[in-house]
Short mmCIF file of C-alpha atoms and ligand atoms in Angstrom, two decimals:
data_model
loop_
_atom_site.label_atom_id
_atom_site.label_comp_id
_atom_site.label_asym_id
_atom_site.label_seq_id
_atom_site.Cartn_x
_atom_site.Cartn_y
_atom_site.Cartn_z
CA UNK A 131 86.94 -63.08 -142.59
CA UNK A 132 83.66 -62.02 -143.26
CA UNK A 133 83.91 -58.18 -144.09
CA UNK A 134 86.69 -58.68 -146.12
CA UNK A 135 86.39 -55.58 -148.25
CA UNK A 136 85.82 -53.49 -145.27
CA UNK A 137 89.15 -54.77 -143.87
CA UNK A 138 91.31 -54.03 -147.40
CA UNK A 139 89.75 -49.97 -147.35
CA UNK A 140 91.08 -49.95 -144.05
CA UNK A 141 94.37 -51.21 -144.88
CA UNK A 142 94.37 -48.34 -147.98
CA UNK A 143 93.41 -45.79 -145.43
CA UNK A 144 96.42 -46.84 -143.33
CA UNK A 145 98.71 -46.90 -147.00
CA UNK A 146 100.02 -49.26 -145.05
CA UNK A 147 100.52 -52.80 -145.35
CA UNK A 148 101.78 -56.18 -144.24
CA UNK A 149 100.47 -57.87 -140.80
CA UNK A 150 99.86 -55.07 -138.03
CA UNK A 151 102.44 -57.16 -135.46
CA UNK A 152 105.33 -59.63 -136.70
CA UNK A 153 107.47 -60.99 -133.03
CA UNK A 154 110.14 -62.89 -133.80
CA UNK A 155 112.49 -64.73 -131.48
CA UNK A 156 111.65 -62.74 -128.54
CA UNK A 157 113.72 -62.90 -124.69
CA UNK A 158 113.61 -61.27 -121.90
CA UNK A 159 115.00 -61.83 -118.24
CA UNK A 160 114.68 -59.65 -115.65
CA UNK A 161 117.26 -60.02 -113.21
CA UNK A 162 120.71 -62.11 -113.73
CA UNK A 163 122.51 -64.81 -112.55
CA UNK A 164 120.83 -68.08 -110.58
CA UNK A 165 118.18 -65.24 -109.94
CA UNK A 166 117.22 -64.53 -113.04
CA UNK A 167 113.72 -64.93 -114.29
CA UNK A 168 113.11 -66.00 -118.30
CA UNK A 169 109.72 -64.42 -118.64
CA UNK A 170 109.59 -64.52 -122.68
CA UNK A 171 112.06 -67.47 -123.92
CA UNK A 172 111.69 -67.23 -128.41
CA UNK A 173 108.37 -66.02 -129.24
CA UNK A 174 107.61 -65.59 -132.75
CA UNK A 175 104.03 -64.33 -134.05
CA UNK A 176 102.10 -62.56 -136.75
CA UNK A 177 98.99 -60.19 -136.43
CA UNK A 178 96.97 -59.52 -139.12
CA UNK A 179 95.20 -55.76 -139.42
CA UNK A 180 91.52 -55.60 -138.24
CA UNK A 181 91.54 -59.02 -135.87
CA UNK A 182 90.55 -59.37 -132.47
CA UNK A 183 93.53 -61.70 -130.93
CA UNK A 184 93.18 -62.87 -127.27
CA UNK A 185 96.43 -63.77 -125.53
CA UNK A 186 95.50 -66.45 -122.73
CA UNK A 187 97.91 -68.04 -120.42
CA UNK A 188 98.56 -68.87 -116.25
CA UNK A 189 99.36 -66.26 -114.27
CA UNK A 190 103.45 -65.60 -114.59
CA UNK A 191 103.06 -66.77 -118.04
CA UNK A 192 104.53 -63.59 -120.01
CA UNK A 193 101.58 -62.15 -121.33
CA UNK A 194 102.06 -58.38 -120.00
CA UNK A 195 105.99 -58.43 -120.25
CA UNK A 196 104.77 -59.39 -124.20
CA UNK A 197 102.18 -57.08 -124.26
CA UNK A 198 104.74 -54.10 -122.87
CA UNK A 199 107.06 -55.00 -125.38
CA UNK A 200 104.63 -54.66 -128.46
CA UNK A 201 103.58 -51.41 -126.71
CA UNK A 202 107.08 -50.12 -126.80
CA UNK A 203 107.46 -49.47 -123.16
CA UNK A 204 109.97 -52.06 -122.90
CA UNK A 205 112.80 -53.71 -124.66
CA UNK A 206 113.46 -56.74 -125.27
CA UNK A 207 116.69 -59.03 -124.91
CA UNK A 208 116.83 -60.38 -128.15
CA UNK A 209 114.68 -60.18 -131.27
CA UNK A 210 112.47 -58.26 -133.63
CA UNK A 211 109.23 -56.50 -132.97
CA UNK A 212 107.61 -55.13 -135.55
CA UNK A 213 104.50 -52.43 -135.10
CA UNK A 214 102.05 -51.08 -138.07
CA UNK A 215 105.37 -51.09 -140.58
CA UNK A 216 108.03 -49.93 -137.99
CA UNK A 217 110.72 -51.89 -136.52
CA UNK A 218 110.65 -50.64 -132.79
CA UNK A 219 114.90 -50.87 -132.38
CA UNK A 220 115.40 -48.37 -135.31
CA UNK A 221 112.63 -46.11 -133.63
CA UNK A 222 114.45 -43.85 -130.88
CA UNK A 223 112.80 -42.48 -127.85
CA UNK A 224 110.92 -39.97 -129.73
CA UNK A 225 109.84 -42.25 -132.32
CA UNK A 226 108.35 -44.74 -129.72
CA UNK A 227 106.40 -41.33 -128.02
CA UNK A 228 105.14 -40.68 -131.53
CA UNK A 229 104.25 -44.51 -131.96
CA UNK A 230 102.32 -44.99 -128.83
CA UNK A 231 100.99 -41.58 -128.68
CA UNK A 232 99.40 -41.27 -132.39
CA UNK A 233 99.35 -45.19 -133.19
CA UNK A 234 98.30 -47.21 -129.99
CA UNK A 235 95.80 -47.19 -127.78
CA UNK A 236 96.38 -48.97 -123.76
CA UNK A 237 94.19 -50.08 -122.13
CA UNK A 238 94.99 -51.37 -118.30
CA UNK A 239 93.66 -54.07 -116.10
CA UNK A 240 93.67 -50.76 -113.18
CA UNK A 241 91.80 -48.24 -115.65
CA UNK A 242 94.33 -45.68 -115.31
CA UNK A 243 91.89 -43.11 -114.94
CA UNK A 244 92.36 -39.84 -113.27
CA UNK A 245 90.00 -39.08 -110.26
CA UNK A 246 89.64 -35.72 -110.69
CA UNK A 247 88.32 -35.41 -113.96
CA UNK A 248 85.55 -35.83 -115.52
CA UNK A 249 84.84 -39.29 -117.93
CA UNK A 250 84.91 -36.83 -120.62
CA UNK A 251 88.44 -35.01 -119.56
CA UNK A 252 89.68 -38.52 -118.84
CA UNK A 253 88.91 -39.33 -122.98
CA UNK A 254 90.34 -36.30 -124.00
CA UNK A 255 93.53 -36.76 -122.52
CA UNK A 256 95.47 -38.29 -125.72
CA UNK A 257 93.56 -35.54 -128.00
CA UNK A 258 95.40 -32.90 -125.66
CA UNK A 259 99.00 -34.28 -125.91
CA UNK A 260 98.73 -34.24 -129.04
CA UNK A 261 97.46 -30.94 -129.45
CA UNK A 262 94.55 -31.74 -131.36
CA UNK A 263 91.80 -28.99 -131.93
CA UNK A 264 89.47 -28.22 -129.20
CA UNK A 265 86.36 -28.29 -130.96
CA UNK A 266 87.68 -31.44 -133.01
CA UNK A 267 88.28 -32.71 -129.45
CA UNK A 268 85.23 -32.04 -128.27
CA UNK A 269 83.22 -33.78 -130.75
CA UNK A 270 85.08 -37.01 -130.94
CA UNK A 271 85.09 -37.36 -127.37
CA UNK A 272 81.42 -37.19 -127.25
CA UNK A 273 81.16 -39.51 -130.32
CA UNK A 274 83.00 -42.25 -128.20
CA UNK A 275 81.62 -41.82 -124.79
CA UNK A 276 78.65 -42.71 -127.08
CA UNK A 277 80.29 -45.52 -129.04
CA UNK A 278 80.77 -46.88 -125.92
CA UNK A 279 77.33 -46.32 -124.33
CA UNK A 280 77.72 -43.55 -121.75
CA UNK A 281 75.85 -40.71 -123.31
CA UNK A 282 74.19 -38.82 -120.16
CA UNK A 283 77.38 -40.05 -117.79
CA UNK A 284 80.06 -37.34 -119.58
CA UNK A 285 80.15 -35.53 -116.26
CA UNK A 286 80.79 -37.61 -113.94
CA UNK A 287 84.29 -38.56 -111.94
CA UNK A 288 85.69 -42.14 -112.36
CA UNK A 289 84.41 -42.54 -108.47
CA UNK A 290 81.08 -41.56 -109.22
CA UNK A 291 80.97 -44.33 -111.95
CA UNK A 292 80.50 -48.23 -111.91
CA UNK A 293 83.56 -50.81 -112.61
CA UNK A 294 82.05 -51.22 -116.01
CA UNK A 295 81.16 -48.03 -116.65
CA UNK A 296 84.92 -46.81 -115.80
CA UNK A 297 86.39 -49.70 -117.67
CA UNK A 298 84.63 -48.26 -120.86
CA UNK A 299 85.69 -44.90 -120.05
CA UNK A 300 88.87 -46.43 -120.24
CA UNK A 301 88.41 -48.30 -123.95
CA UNK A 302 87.04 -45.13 -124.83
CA UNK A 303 90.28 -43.12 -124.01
CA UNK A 304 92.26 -45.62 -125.58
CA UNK A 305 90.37 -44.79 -128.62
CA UNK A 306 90.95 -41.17 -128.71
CA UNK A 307 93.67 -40.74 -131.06
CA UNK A 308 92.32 -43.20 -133.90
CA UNK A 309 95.24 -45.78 -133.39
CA UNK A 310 95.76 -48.38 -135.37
CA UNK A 311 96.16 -50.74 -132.55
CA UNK A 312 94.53 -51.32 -128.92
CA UNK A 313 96.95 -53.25 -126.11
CA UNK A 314 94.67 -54.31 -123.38
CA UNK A 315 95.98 -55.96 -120.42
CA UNK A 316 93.23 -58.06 -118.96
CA UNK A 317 90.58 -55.55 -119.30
CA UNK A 318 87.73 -57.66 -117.72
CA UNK A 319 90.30 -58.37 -114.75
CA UNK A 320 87.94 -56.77 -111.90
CA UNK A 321 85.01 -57.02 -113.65
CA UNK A 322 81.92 -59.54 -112.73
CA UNK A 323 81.27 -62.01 -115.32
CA UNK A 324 78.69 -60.29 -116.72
CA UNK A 325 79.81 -56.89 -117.34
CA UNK A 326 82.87 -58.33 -118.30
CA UNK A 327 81.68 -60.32 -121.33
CA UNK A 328 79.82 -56.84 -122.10
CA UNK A 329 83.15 -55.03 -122.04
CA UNK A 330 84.71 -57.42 -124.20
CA UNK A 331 81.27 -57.43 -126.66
CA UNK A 332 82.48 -53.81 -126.70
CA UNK A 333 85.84 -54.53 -127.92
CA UNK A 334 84.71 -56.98 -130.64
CA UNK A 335 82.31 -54.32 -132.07
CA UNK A 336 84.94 -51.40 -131.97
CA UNK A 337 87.41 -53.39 -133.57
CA UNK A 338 84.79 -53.49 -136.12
CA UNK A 339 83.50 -50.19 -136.19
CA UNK A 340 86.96 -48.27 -135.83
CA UNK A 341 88.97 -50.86 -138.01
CA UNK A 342 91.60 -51.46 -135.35
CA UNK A 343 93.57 -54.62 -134.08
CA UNK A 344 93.44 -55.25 -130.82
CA UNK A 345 95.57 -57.50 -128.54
CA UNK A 346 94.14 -58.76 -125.04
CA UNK A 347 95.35 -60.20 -122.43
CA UNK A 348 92.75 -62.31 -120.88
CA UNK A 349 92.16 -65.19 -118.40
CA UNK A 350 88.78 -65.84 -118.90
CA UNK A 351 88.04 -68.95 -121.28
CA UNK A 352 84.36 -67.69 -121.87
CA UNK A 353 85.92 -64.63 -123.59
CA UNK A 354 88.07 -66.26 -125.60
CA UNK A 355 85.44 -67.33 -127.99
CA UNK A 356 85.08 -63.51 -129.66
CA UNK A 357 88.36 -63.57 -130.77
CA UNK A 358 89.23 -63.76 -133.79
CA UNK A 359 92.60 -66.13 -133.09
CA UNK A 360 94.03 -67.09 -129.81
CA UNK A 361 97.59 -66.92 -128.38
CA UNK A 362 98.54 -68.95 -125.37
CA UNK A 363 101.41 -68.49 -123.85
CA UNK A 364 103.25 -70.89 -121.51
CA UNK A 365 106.50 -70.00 -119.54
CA UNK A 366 107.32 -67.89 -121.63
CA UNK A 367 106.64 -70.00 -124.70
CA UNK A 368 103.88 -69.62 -127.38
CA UNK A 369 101.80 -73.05 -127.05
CA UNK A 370 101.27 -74.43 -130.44
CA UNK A 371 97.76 -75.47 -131.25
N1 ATP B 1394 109.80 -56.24 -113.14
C1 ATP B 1394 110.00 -57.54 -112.94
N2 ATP B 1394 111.08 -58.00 -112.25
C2 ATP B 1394 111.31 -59.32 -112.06
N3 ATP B 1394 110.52 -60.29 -112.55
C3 ATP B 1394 109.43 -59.91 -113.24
C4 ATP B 1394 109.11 -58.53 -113.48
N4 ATP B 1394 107.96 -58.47 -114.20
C5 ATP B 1394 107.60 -59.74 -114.41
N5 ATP B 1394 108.46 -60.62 -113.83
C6 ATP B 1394 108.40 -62.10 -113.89
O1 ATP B 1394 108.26 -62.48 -115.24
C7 ATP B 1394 107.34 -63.54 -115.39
C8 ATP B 1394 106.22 -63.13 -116.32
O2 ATP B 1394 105.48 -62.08 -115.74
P1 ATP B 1394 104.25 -61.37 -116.46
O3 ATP B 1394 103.85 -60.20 -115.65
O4 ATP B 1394 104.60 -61.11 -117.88
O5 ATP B 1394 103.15 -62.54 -116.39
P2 ATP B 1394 101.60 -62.51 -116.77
O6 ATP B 1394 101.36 -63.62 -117.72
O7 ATP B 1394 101.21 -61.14 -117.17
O8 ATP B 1394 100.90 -62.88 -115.37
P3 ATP B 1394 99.48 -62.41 -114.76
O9 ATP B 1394 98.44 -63.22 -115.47
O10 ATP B 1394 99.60 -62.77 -113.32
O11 ATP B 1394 99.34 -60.95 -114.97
C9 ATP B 1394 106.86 -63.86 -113.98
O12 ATP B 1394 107.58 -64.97 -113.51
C10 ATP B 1394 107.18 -62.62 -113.19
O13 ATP B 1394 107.45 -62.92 -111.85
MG1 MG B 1395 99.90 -59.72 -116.38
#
């Protein structure tokens, strides 16, 4: 990697070490019997701090059951997930809140916005659950709604914005907290080709800029060449490359 250096201050900022993601052996069904569906069947993987990873595969591949079960808003059948240090099993309910809340950032194919706020409220959001100070709030959220190139468009409600410009909103919200690591489920999903390449342009430079790791979901080949290492899964398989 090219900012090398960069990469190891982040991992002292952390104090933590070891890859940000280690999967191993991972299953899960949903449903039983002749009905059952094996949407993960043994996946093992390692993510480094600081990369971009794409996770490419056909649709009903696996890709958000995986990416819900790194998250920690699912569990799975059988094996180990480790996230930033923790082993998710040993975690509890209240330890996963923590996790996702002060550690992870989402972001959904859908946005997830709410309507009636503004693109500023809508960043906020995570600062509030967590209590953080208003003034503290105030100021980051402004840094990032410039970070992500919507200075002048703080007021305005999610319907009163563009696909892109919501989708950044969006990365933008998911950045609120500082976490360590960004789960984004097809983020470009409804997005022209165009504006999605910009969006994921974004995600490469914030990666950078706020020293995360990211994970996305992604169909689009043309995207796939920003990443820093690509996962493709196939029934439920990683695909070997
Ligand atoms: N809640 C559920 N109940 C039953 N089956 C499910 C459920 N969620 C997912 N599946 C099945 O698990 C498999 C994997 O689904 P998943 O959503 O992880 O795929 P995906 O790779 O994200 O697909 P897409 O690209 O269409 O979003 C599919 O066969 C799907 O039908
Ligand atoms: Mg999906």
């Amino acid at each position: 990697m090219s900012e090398s250096a960069e990469t190891s201050t982040a991992v002292l900022d952390q104090g933590a070490q070891g890859p940000m993601i280690v999967v191993e052996d991972l299953h899960r069904s949903y449903g039983s019997g002749a009905a059952a569906v094996h949407a993960l069947r043994g996946v093992s993987f390692e993510i480094p701090r600081g990369e971009l990873v794409a996770l490419k595969g056909r649709s009903g591949s696996g890709k958000t059951t995986l990416l819900n079960l790194v998250g920690g808003l699912d569990e799975p059948d059988r094996g180990r997930i480790t996230v930033d240090g923790r082993d998710l099993s040993e975690l509890g309910e209240n330890g996963l809140l923590e996790l996702r809340r002060d550690r992870i950032g989402f972001i959904f194919q859908s946005f997830g916005l709410i309507p009636i706020l503004t693109a500023a409220e809508n960043v906020g959001i995570p600062m509030r659950m967590r209590g953080a100070d208003p003034r503290e709030r105030e100021e980051r959220v402004e840094l990032l709604l410039s970070l992500v190139g919507l200075d002048g468009h703080a007021g305005q409600r999610p319907g009163e914005l563009s696909g892109g410009q919501r989708q950044r909103v969006a990365i933008a919200r998911a950045l609120a907290n500082t976490p360590a690591l960004l789960i984004a489920d097809e983020p470009t999903g409804q997005l022209d080709a165009g504006t999605g390449l910009a969006v994921m342009e974004l995600l490469r430079a914030v990666v950078r800029s706020e020293r995360v790791t990211a994970l996305v979901a992604t169909h689009d080949a043309t995207l796939l060449d920003l990443a820093d290492r690509v996962l493709e899964l196939s029934d439920g398989e990683i695909v070997e490359h």
